[in-house]
Structures are given as structure tokens and as C-alpha cells.
mmCIF file with all atom_site columns, C-alpha atoms in Angstrom:
data_model
loop_
_atom_site.group_PDB
_atom_site.id
_atom_site.type_symbol
_atom_site.label_atom_id
_atom_site.label_alt_id
_atom_site.label_comp_id
_atom_site.label_asym_id
_atom_site.label_entity_id
_atom_site.label_seq_id
_atom_site.pdbx_PDB_ins_code
_atom_site.Cartn_x
_atom_site.Cartn_y
_atom_site.Cartn_z
_atom_site.occupancy
_atom_site.B_iso_or_equiv
_atom_site.pdbx_formal_charge
_atom_site.auth_seq_id
_atom_site.auth_comp_id
_atom_site.auth_asym_id
_atom_site.auth_atom_id
_atom_site.pdbx_PDB_model_num
ATOM 1   C CA . SER A 1 1   ? 0.000   0.000   0.000   1.00 47.00 ? 1   SER A CA 1
ATOM 2   C CA . SER A 1 2   ? 1.347   3.420   -0.914  1.00 50.00 ? 2   SER A CA 1
ATOM 3   C CA . HIS A 1 3   ? 1.464   6.409   1.395   1.00 51.00 ? 3   HIS A CA 1
ATOM 4   C CA . PHE A 1 4   ? -0.985  8.277   -0.864  1.00 54.00 ? 4   PHE A CA 1
ATOM 5   C CA . GLY A 1 5   ? -3.837  5.989   0.132   1.00 52.00 ? 5   GLY A CA 1
ATOM 6   C CA . THR A 1 6   ? -5.976  3.815   -2.047  1.00 52.00 ? 6   THR A CA 1
ATOM 7   C CA . SER A 1 7   ? -8.638  4.853   -4.501  1.00 53.00 ? 7   SER A CA 1
ATOM 8   C CA . ASN A 1 8   ? -11.667 3.128   -5.945  1.00 55.00 ? 8   ASN A CA 1
ATOM 9   C CA . PHE A 1 9   ? -9.814  2.474   -9.194  1.00 56.00 ? 9   PHE A CA 1
ATOM 10  C CA . ASP A 1 10  ? -6.870  0.572   -7.669  1.00 56.00 ? 10  ASP A CA 1
ATOM 11  C CA . SER A 1 11  ? -8.603  -2.705  -8.455  1.00 55.00 ? 11  SER A CA 1
ATOM 12  C CA . LEU A 1 12  ? -8.893  -1.631  -12.100 1.00 54.00 ? 12  LEU A CA 1
ATOM 13  C CA . LEU A 1 13  ? -5.114  -1.455  -12.432 1.00 58.00 ? 13  LEU A CA 1
ATOM 14  C CA . LEU A 1 14  ? -4.738  -5.137  -11.600 1.00 58.00 ? 14  LEU A CA 1
ATOM 15  C CA . PRO A 1 15  ? -5.202  -7.645  -14.417 1.00 60.00 ? 15  PRO A CA 1
ATOM 16  C CA . PRO A 1 16  ? -8.698  -9.139  -14.385 1.00 56.00 ? 16  PRO A CA 1
ATOM 17  C CA . THR A 1 17  ? -9.034  -12.778 -13.456 1.00 60.00 ? 17  THR A CA 1
ATOM 18  C CA . SER A 1 18  ? -12.147 -13.363 -15.549 1.00 61.00 ? 18  SER A CA 1
ATOM 19  C CA . CYS A 1 19  ? -14.000 -11.908 -18.485 1.00 61.00 ? 19  CYS A CA 1
ATOM 20  C CA . THR A 1 20  ? -16.722 -10.618 -16.173 1.00 69.00 ? 20  THR A CA 1
ATOM 21  C CA . GLN A 1 21  ? -14.214 -8.659  -14.104 1.00 70.00 ? 21  GLN A CA 1
ATOM 22  C CA . ALA A 1 22  ? -12.719 -7.183  -17.286 1.00 66.00 ? 22  ALA A CA 1
ATOM 23  C CA . LEU A 1 23  ? -16.178 -6.133  -18.478 1.00 67.00 ? 23  LEU A CA 1
ATOM 24  C CA . GLN A 1 24  ? -16.980 -4.645  -15.081 1.00 72.00 ? 24  GLN A CA 1
ATOM 25  C CA . ALA A 1 25  ? -13.700 -2.726  -15.108 1.00 72.00 ? 25  ALA A CA 1
ATOM 26  C CA . ALA A 1 26  ? -14.384 -1.367  -18.605 1.00 69.00 ? 26  ALA A CA 1
ATOM 27  C CA . MET A 1 27  ? -17.907 -0.354  -17.635 1.00 69.00 ? 27  MET A CA 1
ATOM 28  C CA . ALA A 1 28  ? -16.636 1.371   -14.472 1.00 70.00 ? 28  ALA A CA 1
ATOM 29  C CA . ILE A 1 29  ? -14.212 3.457   -16.512 1.00 64.00 ? 29  ILE A CA 1
ATOM 30  C CA . ALA A 1 30  ? -16.760 4.186   -19.266 1.00 57.00 ? 30  ALA A CA 1
ATOM 31  C CA . SER A 1 31  ? -19.526 5.137   -16.867 1.00 65.00 ? 31  SER A CA 1
ATOM 32  C CA . SER A 1 32  ? -17.312 7.595   -15.025 1.00 69.00 ? 32  SER A CA 1
ATOM 33  C CA . SER A 1 33  ? -16.966 10.029  -17.936 1.00 76.00 ? 33  SER A CA 1
ATOM 34  C CA . PRO A 1 34  ? -19.129 11.127  -20.896 1.00 81.00 ? 34  PRO A CA 1
ATOM 35  C CA . ILE A 1 35  ? -16.057 11.081  -23.126 1.00 81.00 ? 35  ILE A CA 1
ATOM 36  C CA . PHE A 1 36  ? -15.452 7.413   -22.429 1.00 78.00 ? 36  PHE A CA 1
ATOM 37  C CA . GLN A 1 37  ? -19.143 6.684   -22.960 1.00 79.00 ? 37  GLN A CA 1
ATOM 38  C CA . ALA A 1 38  ? -18.974 8.362   -26.372 1.00 83.00 ? 38  ALA A CA 1
ATOM 39  C CA . LEU A 1 39  ? -15.838 6.364   -27.239 1.00 81.00 ? 39  LEU A CA 1
ATOM 40  C CA . VAL A 1 40  ? -17.514 3.076   -26.271 1.00 81.00 ? 40  VAL A CA 1
ATOM 41  C CA . ILE A 1 41  ? -20.592 3.908   -28.348 1.00 85.00 ? 41  ILE A CA 1
ATOM 42  C CA . ALA A 1 42  ? -18.466 5.020   -31.324 1.00 85.00 ? 42  ALA A CA 1
ATOM 43  C CA . SER A 1 43  ? -16.342 1.869   -31.243 1.00 85.00 ? 43  SER A CA 1
ATOM 44  C CA . SER A 1 44  ? -19.479 -0.278  -31.033 1.00 83.00 ? 44  SER A CA 1
ATOM 45  C CA . VAL A 1 45  ? -20.971 1.484   -34.051 1.00 82.00 ? 45  VAL A CA 1
ATOM 46  C CA . LEU A 1 46  ? -17.722 1.108   -36.015 1.00 82.00 ? 46  LEU A CA 1
ATOM 47  C CA . ALA A 1 47  ? -17.568 -2.586  -35.205 1.00 80.00 ? 47  ALA A CA 1
ATOM 48  C CA . ALA A 1 48  ? -21.161 -3.051  -36.387 1.00 78.00 ? 48  ALA A CA 1
ATOM 49  C CA . ILE A 1 49  ? -20.503 -1.134  -39.608 1.00 78.00 ? 49  ILE A CA 1
ATOM 50  C CA . GLY A 1 50  ? -17.336 -3.156  -40.216 1.00 74.00 ? 50  GLY A CA 1
ATOM 51  C CA . GLN A 1 51  ? -19.333 -6.370  -40.144 1.00 71.00 ? 51  GLN A CA 1
ATOM 52  C CA . SER A 1 52  ? -21.627 -5.157  -42.942 1.00 69.00 ? 52  SER A CA 1
ATOM 53  C CA . VAL A 1 53  ? -18.767 -4.413  -45.377 1.00 68.00 ? 53  VAL A CA 1
ATOM 54  C CA . ARG A 1 54  ? -16.855 -7.629  -44.808 1.00 66.00 ? 54  ARG A CA 1
ATOM 55  C CA . GLY A 1 55  ? -16.065 -9.224  -48.152 1.00 65.00 ? 55  GLY A CA 1
ATOM 56  C CA . ALA A 1 56  ? -16.628 -6.028  -50.158 1.00 64.00 ? 56  ALA A CA 1
ATOM 57  C CA . ALA A 1 57  ? -12.948 -5.875  -51.147 1.00 65.00 ? 57  ALA A CA 1
ATOM 58  C CA . GLU A 1 58  ? -13.120 -9.200  -52.980 1.00 68.00 ? 58  GLU A CA 1
ATOM 59  C CA . ILE A 1 59  ? -16.199 -8.081  -54.905 1.00 67.00 ? 59  ILE A CA 1
ATOM 60  C CA . ALA A 1 60  ? -14.531 -4.792  -55.884 1.00 64.00 ? 60  ALA A CA 1
ATOM 61  C CA . SER A 1 61  ? -11.316 -6.505  -57.002 1.00 67.00 ? 61  SER A CA 1
ATOM 62  C CA . THR A 1 62  ? -13.214 -8.962  -59.226 1.00 68.00 ? 62  THR A CA 1
ATOM 63  C CA . ALA A 1 63  ? -15.149 -6.066  -60.780 1.00 66.00 ? 63  ALA A CA 1
ATOM 64  C CA . VAL A 1 64  ? -11.906 -4.259  -61.615 1.00 65.00 ? 64  VAL A CA 1
ATOM 65  C CA . ALA A 1 65  ? -10.328 -7.419  -63.013 1.00 65.00 ? 65  ALA A CA 1
ATOM 66  C CA . THR A 1 66  ? -13.266 -8.043  -65.361 1.00 66.00 ? 66  THR A CA 1
ATOM 67  C CA . ALA A 1 67  ? -13.632 -4.412  -66.514 1.00 67.00 ? 67  ALA A CA 1
ATOM 68  C CA . GLU A 1 68  ? -12.946 -3.566  -70.142 1.00 71.00 ? 68  GLU A CA 1
ATOM 69  C CA . TYR A 1 69  ? -11.030 -0.426  -70.931 1.00 71.00 ? 69  TYR A CA 1
ATOM 70  C CA . PRO A 1 70  ? -11.948 1.215   -74.263 1.00 73.00 ? 70  PRO A CA 1
ATOM 71  C CA . MET A 1 71  ? -8.761  3.278   -74.624 1.00 74.00 ? 71  MET A CA 1
ATOM 72  C CA . LYS A 1 72  ? -5.761  1.335   -75.857 1.00 77.00 ? 72  LYS A CA 1
ATOM 73  C CA . GLU A 1 73  ? -3.307  4.239   -76.097 1.00 80.00 ? 73  GLU A CA 1
ATOM 74  C CA . VAL A 1 74  ? -2.960  7.574   -74.339 1.00 77.00 ? 74  VAL A CA 1
ATOM 75  C CA . PRO A 1 75  ? -3.232  10.610  -76.651 1.00 77.00 ? 75  PRO A CA 1
ATOM 76  C CA . THR A 1 76  ? -0.276  12.995  -76.590 1.00 78.00 ? 76  THR A CA 1
ATOM 77  C CA . ASN A 1 77  ? -0.146  16.715  -77.279 1.00 73.00 ? 77  ASN A CA 1
ATOM 78  C CA . PRO A 1 78  ? 1.964   17.571  -80.335 1.00 74.00 ? 78  PRO A CA 1
ATOM 79  C CA . ASN A 1 79  ? 2.443   21.158  -79.059 1.00 72.00 ? 79  ASN A CA 1
ATOM 80  C CA . SER A 1 80  ? 5.151   20.452  -76.507 1.00 76.00 ? 80  SER A CA 1
ATOM 81  C CA . ASP A 1 81  ? 6.494   24.053  -76.644 1.00 84.00 ? 81  ASP A CA 1
ATOM 82  C CA . LEU A 1 82  ? 3.733   25.112  -74.232 1.00 83.00 ? 82  LEU A CA 1
ATOM 83  C CA . ALA A 1 83  ? 5.782   24.021  -71.209 1.00 83.00 ? 83  ALA A CA 1
ATOM 84  C CA . ILE A 1 84  ? 8.733   26.168  -72.299 1.00 87.00 ? 84  ILE A CA 1
ATOM 85  C CA . TYR A 1 85  ? 6.476   29.200  -72.770 1.00 88.00 ? 85  TYR A CA 1
ATOM 86  C CA . ALA A 1 86  ? 4.930   28.660  -69.335 1.00 89.00 ? 86  ALA A CA 1
ATOM 87  C CA . LEU A 1 87  ? 8.389   28.443  -67.762 1.00 91.00 ? 87  LEU A CA 1
ATOM 88  C CA . LEU A 1 88  ? 9.445   31.647  -69.508 1.00 89.00 ? 88  LEU A CA 1
ATOM 89  C CA . ALA A 1 89  ? 6.293   33.463  -68.392 1.00 87.00 ? 89  ALA A CA 1
ATOM 90  C CA . SER A 1 90  ? 6.575   32.331  -64.789 1.00 91.00 ? 90  SER A CA 1
ATOM 91  C CA . ALA A 1 91  ? 10.295  33.069  -64.507 1.00 93.00 ? 91  ALA A CA 1
ATOM 92  C CA . VAL A 1 92  ? 10.607  36.362  -66.450 1.00 92.00 ? 92  VAL A CA 1
ATOM 93  C CA . VAL A 1 93  ? 7.374   38.023  -67.571 1.00 90.00 ? 93  VAL A CA 1
ATOM 94  C CA . VAL A 1 94  ? 5.281   37.806  -64.383 1.00 90.00 ? 94  VAL A CA 1
ATOM 95  C CA . PRO A 1 95  ? 8.005   39.104  -61.997 1.00 93.00 ? 95  PRO A CA 1
ATOM 96  C CA . THR A 1 96  ? 8.872   41.912  -64.434 1.00 94.00 ? 96  THR A CA 1
ATOM 97  C CA . LEU A 1 97  ? 5.240   43.019  -64.660 1.00 92.00 ? 97  LEU A CA 1
ATOM 98  C CA . GLY A 1 98  ? 4.870   42.758  -60.878 1.00 91.00 ? 98  GLY A CA 1
ATOM 99  C CA . ILE A 1 99  ? 7.919   44.916  -60.180 1.00 94.00 ? 99  ILE A CA 1
ATOM 100 C CA . GLY A 1 100 ? 6.774   47.454  -62.798 1.00 93.00 ? 100 GLY A CA 1
ATOM 101 C CA . ALA A 1 101 ? 3.306   47.661  -61.202 1.00 91.00 ? 101 ALA A CA 1
ATOM 102 C CA . MET A 1 102 ? 4.818   48.122  -57.730 1.00 93.00 ? 102 MET A CA 1
ATOM 103 C CA . LEU A 1 103 ? 7.169   50.912  -58.933 1.00 93.00 ? 103 LEU A CA 1
ATOM 104 C CA . ALA A 1 104 ? 4.277   52.679  -60.653 1.00 91.00 ? 104 ALA A CA 1
ATOM 105 C CA . ALA A 1 105 ? 2.135   52.376  -57.515 1.00 91.00 ? 105 ALA A CA 1
ATOM 106 C CA . LYS A 1 106 ? 4.995   53.651  -55.321 1.00 91.00 ? 106 LYS A CA 1
ATOM 107 C CA . GLU A 1 107 ? 5.124   56.939  -57.229 1.00 91.00 ? 107 GLU A CA 1
ATOM 108 C CA . LYS A 1 108 ? 1.449   57.597  -56.434 1.00 90.00 ? 108 LYS A CA 1
ATOM 109 C CA . GLY A 1 109 ? 1.868   57.078  -52.688 1.00 90.00 ? 109 GLY A CA 1
ATOM 110 C CA . TRP A 1 110 ? -1.119  55.809  -50.709 1.00 91.00 ? 110 TRP A CA 1
ATOM 111 C CA . TRP A 1 111 ? -3.477  55.956  -53.678 1.00 93.00 ? 111 TRP A CA 1
ATOM 112 C CA . GLY A 1 112 ? -1.094  53.786  -55.663 1.00 92.00 ? 112 GLY A CA 1
ATOM 113 C CA . ALA A 1 113 ? -1.065  51.110  -52.964 1.00 91.00 ? 113 ALA A CA 1
ATOM 114 C CA . CYS A 1 114 ? -4.855  51.233  -52.733 1.00 94.00 ? 114 CYS A CA 1
ATOM 115 C CA . ALA A 1 115 ? -5.192  50.961  -56.506 1.00 93.00 ? 115 ALA A CA 1
ATOM 116 C CA . LEU A 1 116 ? -2.700  48.089  -56.671 1.00 92.00 ? 116 LEU A CA 1
ATOM 117 C CA . ILE A 1 117 ? -4.433  46.042  -53.973 1.00 93.00 ? 117 ILE A CA 1
ATOM 118 C CA . SER A 1 118 ? -7.975  46.757  -55.132 1.00 95.00 ? 118 SER A CA 1
ATOM 119 C CA . GLY A 1 119 ? -6.929  46.190  -58.746 1.00 93.00 ? 119 GLY A CA 1
ATOM 120 C CA . LEU A 1 120 ? -5.527  42.751  -57.911 1.00 93.00 ? 120 LEU A CA 1
ATOM 121 C CA . ILE A 1 121 ? -8.695  41.870  -55.992 1.00 96.00 ? 121 ILE A CA 1
ATOM 122 C CA . THR A 1 122 ? -10.859 43.054  -58.895 1.00 97.00 ? 122 THR A CA 1
ATOM 123 C CA . LEU A 1 123 ? -8.825  41.054  -61.417 1.00 95.00 ? 123 LEU A CA 1
ATOM 124 C CA . LEU A 1 124 ? -9.102  37.925  -59.252 1.00 96.00 ? 124 LEU A CA 1
ATOM 125 C CA . TRP A 1 125 ? -12.861 38.467  -58.846 1.00 97.00 ? 125 TRP A CA 1
ATOM 126 C CA . ALA A 1 126 ? -13.293 38.897  -62.615 1.00 97.00 ? 126 ALA A CA 1
ATOM 127 C CA . TYR A 1 127 ? -11.264 35.739  -63.284 1.00 96.00 ? 127 TYR A CA 1
ATOM 128 C CA . TYR A 1 128 ? -13.382 33.662  -60.886 1.00 96.00 ? 128 TYR A CA 1
ATOM 129 C CA . ALA A 1 129 ? -16.561 35.169  -62.341 1.00 97.00 ? 129 ALA A CA 1
ATOM 130 C CA . TYR A 1 130 ? -15.380 34.128  -65.810 1.00 96.00 ? 130 TYR A CA 1
ATOM 131 C CA . LEU A 1 131 ? -14.651 30.597  -64.575 1.00 96.00 ? 131 LEU A CA 1
ATOM 132 C CA . ALA A 1 132 ? -18.136 30.369  -63.066 1.00 94.00 ? 132 ALA A CA 1
ATOM 133 C CA . LEU A 1 133 ? -19.818 30.999  -66.448 1.00 91.00 ? 133 LEU A CA 1
#
């Protein structure tokens, strides 16, 4: 016995000698807190749901194995220069335009900053509006 005294849960720390004692110990812990009660209910629901999907993997794998695929070859894009143009635009053109817009906005002071920020927001709004069409 420790000098801190004994609590009601000291018997729960000992290994149970029978299944009934283990169940009683689990119920004592679960009934002491709403969190543990929710965990017990959730694990029971998950176990019940798991029983209903047992064997579904075999059915899905046989369906995939028997499926017919209509495409025999993957089409390729003959215009492969598009990647080079995108790299050039992202590395040179966009930063150059951004720095130019910031220098132009700096000359106008506060109104330039306001115009730059609201202009970017307006352009983004217009782009998303166009995509939503």
C-alpha cells in the first residue's frame, strides 16, 4: 500500500481474473466520464458497420479485373512548346510586370497602394466570375 492511500480504481489497475471482471472494469471506466461513454458507443458502431462491409474488397477486385477499358493508347499533345512558354512566363514576364506595377504604384503614394491592392482583388474576382460561367 502506498502512502498516498488507495482509490476506488486501484482494483482496475490489476489484471482481471475473468471476463466478467474485465467487463466490469471497462464499464466502471466508461460510466465515469461522458467522453469514455462516447468512445464506447463510437467503437461499437464502427464494429457493427465493419461487419456489414466484410467481403466487399473481394467483390470490388473482381469487378476491376473483369472491366474492359476502351482506350488502348494515351493521346499525346503535339504542341510540346507550351511548357517552355509557361516556364518563360513564370520566370521572367510575371516578376517583371509585378515589379513594374509596384514601382508605378509607389510613385502615387497611398493611392497607388490602394489601386494596386484593389486592382488585384478586382482582377481575381473577374477571373473567378469568368470561370463560373
